[in-house]
Each structure stands twice: as C-alpha cells, then as structure tokens.
GROMACS .gro file of C-alpha atoms in nm:
model
  277
    1MET     CA    1  -1.513   1.029  -1.763
    2TYR     CA    2  -1.372   0.911  -1.427
    3ARG     CA    3  -1.681   0.800  -1.177
    4ARG     CA    4  -1.745   0.789  -0.825
    5GLY     CA    5  -1.677   0.483  -0.671
    6LEU     CA    6  -1.405   0.325  -0.856
    7PRO     CA    7  -1.121   0.211  -0.710
    8LEU     CA    8  -0.827   0.485  -0.668
    9ALA     CA    9  -0.590   0.254  -0.913
   10LEU     CA   10  -0.852   0.264  -1.143
   11LEU     CA   11  -0.883   0.570  -1.168
   12LEU     CA   12  -0.493   0.622  -1.219
   13ALA     CA   13  -0.521   0.361  -1.504
   14ALA     CA   14  -0.777   0.527  -1.714
   15ASN     CA   15  -0.721   0.540  -2.065
   16VAL     CA   16  -0.727   0.901  -2.154
   17VAL     CA   17  -0.439   1.138  -2.293
   18ALA     CA   18  -0.528   1.439  -1.984
   19CYS     CA   19  -0.660   1.480  -1.632
   20ALA     CA   20  -0.911   1.785  -1.697
   21ARG     CA   21  -1.089   2.013  -1.446
   22ASP     CA   22  -1.454   2.138  -1.440
   23GLU     CA   23  -1.472   2.514  -1.403
   24ALA     CA   24  -1.777   2.488  -1.211
   25PRO     CA   25  -1.770   2.288  -0.863
   26ALA     CA   26  -1.955   1.980  -0.793
   27THR     CA   27  -2.314   2.053  -0.645
   28ALA     CA   28  -2.592   1.871  -0.485
   29ALA     CA   29  -2.767   1.905  -0.795
   30SER     CA   30  -2.478   1.745  -1.034
   31PRO     CA   31  -2.486   1.432  -1.157
   32PRO     CA   32  -2.360   1.161  -0.866
   33GLU     CA   33  -2.130   1.014  -1.086
   34VAL     CA   34  -1.913   1.298  -1.221
   35MET     CA   35  -1.690   1.455  -1.008
   36ALA     CA   36  -1.506   1.781  -1.052
   37ALA     CA   37  -1.202   1.981  -0.893
   38SER     CA   38  -1.354   2.276  -0.775
   39ALA     CA   39  -1.184   2.584  -0.785
   40GLU     CA   40  -1.331   2.652  -0.434
   41PRO     CA   41  -1.161   2.446  -0.141
   42PRO     CA   42  -1.422   2.243   0.031
   43ALA     CA   43  -1.395   2.207   0.408
   44THR     CA   44  -1.103   1.973   0.446
   45THR     CA   45  -0.846   1.832   0.227
   46GLY     CA   46  -0.932   1.482   0.285
   47ALA     CA   47  -1.276   1.597   0.125
   48ALA     CA   48  -1.134   1.645  -0.172
   49VAL     CA   49  -0.910   1.334  -0.225
   50GLU     CA   50  -1.157   1.161  -0.436
   51THR     CA   51  -1.258   1.468  -0.579
   52ALA     CA   52  -0.929   1.559  -0.730
   53ALA     CA   53  -0.853   1.206  -0.848
   54ALA     CA   54  -1.192   1.155  -1.021
   55SER     CA   55  -1.128   1.466  -1.264
   56GLN     CA   56  -1.342   1.444  -1.558
   57GLU     CA   57  -1.220   1.390  -1.932
   58SER     CA   58  -1.444   1.654  -2.056
   59VAL     CA   59  -1.437   2.050  -1.961
   60THR     CA   60  -1.715   2.275  -1.948
   61GLU     CA   61  -1.557   2.602  -2.043
   62PRO     CA   62  -1.679   2.939  -1.917
   63ALA     CA   63  -1.894   3.156  -2.161
   64GLY     CA   64  -1.718   3.445  -2.321
   65ASP     CA   65  -1.354   3.269  -2.254
   66ARG     CA   66  -1.275   3.026  -2.519
   67THR     CA   67  -1.559   3.060  -2.814
   68ASP     CA   68  -1.611   2.966  -3.100
   69SER     CA   69  -1.471   3.265  -3.270
   70ALA     CA   70  -1.149   3.225  -3.048
   71LEU     CA   71  -1.134   2.885  -3.196
   72GLU     CA   72  -1.186   3.035  -3.534
   73ARG     CA   73  -0.873   3.265  -3.478
   74PHE     CA   74  -0.651   2.955  -3.384
   75ALA     CA   75  -0.693   2.843  -3.721
   76ALA     CA   76  -0.659   3.161  -3.908
   77LEU     CA   77  -0.294   3.302  -3.717
   78PRO     CA   78  -0.087   3.531  -3.926
   79ALA     CA   79   0.195   3.360  -4.093
   80ALA     CA   80   0.415   3.544  -3.834
   81ASP     CA   81   0.229   3.355  -3.541
   82GLN     CA   82   0.259   2.988  -3.759
   83LEU     CA   83   0.527   2.716  -3.803
   84PRO     CA   84   0.624   2.695  -4.157
   85ALA     CA   85   0.406   2.491  -4.384
   86GLY     CA   86   0.447   2.155  -4.335
   87ARG     CA   87   0.381   1.830  -4.037
   88TRP     CA   88   0.218   2.127  -3.759
   89GLN     CA   89  -0.092   2.317  -3.800
   90ALA     CA   90  -0.179   2.578  -3.601
   91GLY     CA   91  -0.531   2.565  -3.400
   92LYS     CA   92  -0.491   2.183  -3.450
   93HIS     CA   93  -0.136   2.061  -3.325
   94TYR     CA   94  -0.072   2.383  -3.127
   95LYS     CA   95  -0.276   2.673  -3.015
   96PRO     CA   96  -0.198   3.048  -2.938
   97ILE     CA   97  -0.198   3.225  -2.626
   98VAL     CA   98  -0.354   3.547  -2.655
   99PRO     CA   99  -0.218   3.745  -2.534
  100ALA     CA  100   0.135   3.584  -2.506
  101GLN     CA  101   0.255   3.619  -2.179
  102PRO     CA  102   0.569   3.711  -2.042
  103THR     CA  103   0.847   3.441  -1.937
  104ASP     CA  104   1.140   3.446  -1.690
  105ALA     CA  105   1.354   3.319  -1.949
  106GLY     CA  106   1.669   3.470  -2.055
  107ALA     CA  107   1.811   3.657  -2.317
  108GLY     CA  108   1.834   3.434  -2.612
  109LYS     CA  109   1.642   3.151  -2.449
  110VAL     CA  110   1.278   3.002  -2.491
  111GLU     CA  111   1.112   2.899  -2.169
  112VAL     CA  112   0.932   2.563  -2.219
  113ASP     CA  113   0.650   2.485  -1.913
  114GLU     CA  114   0.479   2.162  -1.844
  115VAL     CA  115   0.193   2.212  -1.618
  116PHE     CA  116   0.155   1.923  -1.445
  117TRP     CA  117  -0.037   1.719  -1.149
  118TYR     CA  118   0.147   1.443  -0.928
  119GLY     CA  119  -0.189   1.261  -0.955
  120CYS     CA  120  -0.224   1.269  -1.292
  121ALA     CA  121  -0.135   0.912  -1.458
  122HIS     CA  122  -0.119   1.123  -1.795
  123CYS     CA  123   0.129   1.320  -1.625
  124TYR     CA  124   0.298   1.022  -1.526
  125ALA     CA  125   0.270   0.845  -1.829
  126LEU     CA  126   0.470   1.139  -1.998
  127GLU     CA  127   0.743   1.149  -1.807
  128PRO     CA  128   0.985   0.910  -1.940
  129TYR     CA  129   0.949   1.098  -2.260
  130LEU     CA  130   1.029   1.450  -2.085
  131GLU     CA  131   1.328   1.287  -1.899
  132SER     CA  132   1.446   1.189  -2.223
  133TRP     CA  133   1.394   1.491  -2.439
  134GLN     CA  134   1.597   1.700  -2.165
  135LYS     CA  135   1.894   1.527  -2.222
  136ASN     CA  136   1.885   1.577  -2.578
  137LYS     CA  137   1.684   1.941  -2.592
  138ALA     CA  138   1.844   2.245  -2.738
  139ALA     CA  139   2.056   2.458  -2.513
  140TYR     CA  140   1.870   2.740  -2.555
  141VAL     CA  141   1.546   2.561  -2.400
  142GLU     CA  142   1.479   2.661  -2.050
  143PHE     CA  143   1.255   2.355  -1.917
  144VAL     CA  144   1.020   2.461  -1.601
  145ARG     CA  145   0.754   2.226  -1.439
  146VAL     CA  146   0.457   2.378  -1.303
  147PRO     CA  147   0.231   2.202  -1.062
  148VAL     CA  148  -0.138   2.305  -1.128
  149MET     CA  149  -0.337   2.477  -0.850
  150TRP     CA  150  -0.685   2.427  -0.911
  151GLY     CA  151  -0.780   2.309  -0.596
  152PRO     CA  152  -0.670   2.145  -0.241
  153VAL     CA  153  -0.516   1.836  -0.334
  154HIS     CA  154  -0.350   1.986  -0.627
  155ARG     CA  155  -0.250   2.292  -0.379
  156ALA     CA  156  -0.105   2.011  -0.157
  157HIS     CA  157   0.110   1.843  -0.395
  158ALA     CA  158   0.205   2.142  -0.546
  159ARG     CA  159   0.360   2.250  -0.213
  160PHE     CA  160   0.528   1.915  -0.160
  161PHE     CA  161   0.690   1.947  -0.527
  162TYR     CA  162   0.851   2.323  -0.496
  163VAL     CA  163   0.981   2.191  -0.108
  164ILE     CA  164   1.152   1.880  -0.300
  165GLN     CA  165   1.293   2.189  -0.509
  166ALA     CA  166   1.360   2.370  -0.186
  167LEU     CA  167   1.592   2.071  -0.078
  168ASN     CA  168   1.726   2.009  -0.377
  169ARG     CA  169   1.648   1.638  -0.407
  170PRO     CA  170   1.542   1.635  -0.777
  171ASP     CA  171   1.546   1.279  -0.777
  172LEU     CA  172   1.260   1.253  -0.541
  173HIS     CA  173   1.043   1.385  -0.813
  174ASN     CA  174   0.985   1.077  -1.020
  175LYS     CA  175   0.977   0.859  -0.675
  176VAL     CA  176   0.660   1.106  -0.570
  177PHE     CA  177   0.495   0.986  -0.908
  178GLU     CA  178   0.580   0.637  -0.840
  179GLU     CA  179   0.464   0.647  -0.461
  180ILE     CA  180   0.123   0.755  -0.592
  181HIS     CA  181   0.083   0.561  -0.902
  182GLN     CA  182   0.260   0.250  -0.850
  183ARG     CA  183   0.192   0.208  -0.450
  184GLY     CA  184  -0.161   0.408  -0.463
  185ASN     CA  185  -0.063   0.658  -0.167
  186MET     CA  186  -0.165   0.980  -0.261
  187LEU     CA  187   0.045   1.172  -0.017
  188VAL     CA  188  -0.241   1.355   0.091
  189GLY     CA  189  -0.446   1.255   0.409
  190ARG     CA  190  -0.752   1.374   0.565
  191ASP     CA  191  -0.651   1.719   0.693
  192ASP     CA  192  -0.361   1.960   0.657
  193GLU     CA  193  -0.162   1.786   0.961
  194SER     CA  194  -0.192   1.457   0.812
  195THR     CA  195  -0.122   1.554   0.476
  196LYS     CA  196   0.186   1.746   0.646
  197LYS     CA  197   0.287   1.424   0.839
  198MET     CA  198   0.248   1.191   0.522
  199GLN     CA  199   0.497   1.362   0.325
  200PHE     CA  200   0.700   1.452   0.615
  201ASP     CA  201   0.743   1.076   0.677
  202PHE     CA  202   0.779   1.015   0.271
  203LEU     CA  203   1.080   1.253   0.286
  204GLU     CA  204   1.249   1.141   0.611
  205ALA     CA  205   1.225   0.794   0.447
  206ASN     CA  206   1.427   0.938   0.172
  207GLY     CA  207   1.717   1.082   0.391
  208LEU     CA  208   1.589   1.412   0.455
  209LYS     CA  209   1.580   1.551   0.820
  210GLU     CA  210   1.288   1.683   0.984
  211ALA     CA  211   1.461   2.009   1.067
  212ASP     CA  212   1.537   2.070   0.688
  213ILE     CA  213   1.214   1.978   0.581
  214GLN     CA  214   1.048   2.216   0.800
  215LYS     CA  215   1.285   2.484   0.713
  216ALA     CA  216   1.205   2.439   0.342
  217TRP     CA  217   0.798   2.367   0.407
  218ASP     CA  218   0.787   2.730   0.542
  219SER     CA  219   1.080   2.926   0.350
  220PHE     CA  220   0.981   3.239   0.103
  221SER     CA  221   1.102   3.054  -0.202
  222VAL     CA  222   0.823   2.786  -0.166
  223ASN     CA  223   0.575   3.047  -0.070
  224SER     CA  224   0.658   3.245  -0.390
  225ASN     CA  225   0.714   2.952  -0.612
  226LEU     CA  226   0.282   2.846  -0.524
  227GLN     CA  227   0.191   3.220  -0.598
  228ARG     CA  228   0.379   3.193  -0.939
  229ALA     CA  229   0.214   2.873  -1.003
  230ASP     CA  230  -0.116   2.997  -0.920
  231GLN     CA  231  -0.050   3.318  -1.146
  232LEU     CA  232   0.032   3.050  -1.427
  233THR     CA  233  -0.266   2.825  -1.400
  234ARG     CA  234  -0.488   3.113  -1.411
  235ARG     CA  235  -0.328   3.326  -1.692
  236TYR     CA  236  -0.268   2.994  -1.922
  237ARG     CA  237  -0.633   2.901  -1.853
  238VAL     CA  238  -0.528   2.531  -1.772
  239GLU     CA  239  -0.817   2.305  -1.812
  240ALA     CA  240  -0.648   1.987  -1.845
  241VAL     CA  241  -0.285   1.815  -1.770
  242PRO     CA  242  -0.027   1.787  -1.900
  243LEU     CA  243  -0.015   2.082  -2.063
  244ILE     CA  244   0.307   2.215  -2.226
  245VAL     CA  245   0.332   2.598  -2.236
  246VAL     CA  246   0.616   2.722  -2.541
  247GLY     CA  247   0.751   3.091  -2.478
  248GLY     CA  248   0.445   3.169  -2.353
  249LYS     CA  249   0.312   3.223  -2.667
  250TYR     CA  250   0.168   2.835  -2.761
  251THR     CA  251  -0.005   2.543  -2.587
  252THR     CA  252   0.035   2.187  -2.693
  253ASP     CA  253  -0.036   1.841  -2.500
  254VAL     CA  254  -0.028   1.458  -2.601
  255ALA     CA  255  -0.372   1.481  -2.774
  256ALA     CA  256  -0.305   1.747  -2.983
  257ALA     CA  257   0.026   1.664  -3.084
  258GLY     CA  258  -0.080   1.268  -3.157
  259GLY     CA  259   0.123   1.110  -2.936
  260GLN     CA  260   0.394   1.189  -2.665
  261SER     CA  261   0.693   1.144  -2.904
  262GLU     CA  262   0.501   1.385  -3.153
  263LEU     CA  263   0.442   1.611  -2.854
  264LEU     CA  264   0.824   1.658  -2.841
  265ALA     CA  265   0.876   1.722  -3.197
  266VAL     CA  266   0.622   1.966  -3.166
  267ILE     CA  267   0.784   2.113  -2.863
  268ASN     CA  268   1.124   2.120  -3.059
  269ASP     CA  269   0.996   2.306  -3.368
  270LEU     CA  270   0.780   2.586  -3.165
  271ALA     CA  271   1.086   2.656  -2.929
  272ALA     CA  272   1.323   2.674  -3.277
  273SER     CA  273   1.053   2.899  -3.417
  274GLU     CA  274   1.102   3.110  -3.115
  275LYS     CA  275   1.470   3.131  -3.081
  276ARG     CA  276   1.492   3.236  -3.455
  277ARG     CA  277   1.236   3.552  -3.399
   0.00000   0.00000   0.00000
C-alpha cells in the first residue's frame, strides 16, 4: 500500500494496477501509515492533497454491499449475461453491475465509460492504450471519460477536466496528466482559491484567456457534468480507478483482464456482445 511520507514521485510511480479508495475516512485511531481518500471532505482542499495522492491499494468493502454471495452470483451468471465460452470468464475478467444502469448512448450505440483520476499513475499508464484504441474502435462504441468523485482533490481535478471539455481543448487532457506525473505539479493548492489560480495559470499558459476560463468554470454544463460524475461514482460503486464500464452492465479493469492490451480486448468483446442484443 502507499505510505505516508513517500515523495509524490514515488507515490505516483508505485507498481500496482489501480488507485483505490478506502470506504472509511482515516481517523486518529487508524494506522498512521495508511492514508485513505475520505468520502467526507476535510476542512480544506490542501489538507487532502497527501490523502488523495496516497490512496490504498486494498479496499475495505462496506458490509452488505458486495458480499461473498454477490461474488458467487458473478461466477454463476445466466448464459444471456455472459460472453460466449472461450477466452473471458464472467466473475474473473469482467463483472456485472446489478442492477444494470441506464446510459446516455443513442440507439444502436454502446457506451463505454472510463472512470479515472488525473492523480492516478495507473490511469496515466493506461492512457496511451485508450488513445490508440479510440482510433480503431467500432463505430457503435461511444467512449466517455468520467472523473471519479471521491474526495476534495478528486473533485477539484474533475472540475478541471470538465472545464477543459467546455473550452473545447481535448488536447489538454494528456497535458494535465503530464503536468502531474512528469513535472510533479498536482494542480491542487492549499485551498480552493489557490487551486483555482494554479489551474487558471495552467490554462492561460496553454493559450486560453482568463475570461473564457471563468465562463467555463461557472457554466451550467460543467456543474451538470460534475453532478452526473458524482452519481456515476456512486451508482457504479467505484472503489478503484481506472475502471471500465461497458453498456452500464459490466465492469472490468487492467488487473481483471490481465493487462492493458487484454483490457482493450475485453472491452471490444463486451461491447460487441451488447451490440448484438
């Protein structure tokens, strides 16, 4: 697990396959070396920077939510809910969302969501694979990125993501990842105002005007997207990122699939199965 006191660069380079959260906030009684991304915001955004950067590898699941019996159901899915016999096994390489959730995909389309966090080194590592996959994915697949909404730092990064979208600057998505993971700048300050200044400075350095940034920052679309991201984080019971959701019915990730390339293959096969329904 990540431990308090490690330099940010080491935290971001930790060799595990997902950034995860603990359902319970850290308390004075918690082991001092364990830092969890609390569902309840601390007093300031800055106080949560180290907490979010040092998310645990393991997750404590809430009682009565995902039980052993639920996992047994994953392995005993009806045939209609499984891929054809072969490479991928239900309950191992992918799991169902029970109940299935509605998506915004149009008729004949299959929505594929990536739930991510800018501060997650594993999301950063997956990004080149997803970029390549998008160029060759089936036309019926609608790919949607959803920033995770666990705690204050995640929410600050989520707003930044949607502001970039509202400004129609998708090229900045990778630049944000690089700023965090190559330059060690988390783009989150000690409080809300310093966070906003850091993010404004980044956008202005990339050719955007302050007035346009402010307009996007306060826009209805950004606030609506943040509400939807919050709903999806809860609805999909997101406990680790990157997480892939296919058709509102299945989840998978790098560890379950067996690697980044295998993950793309699972996504393609699940999406194709949904398309045939």
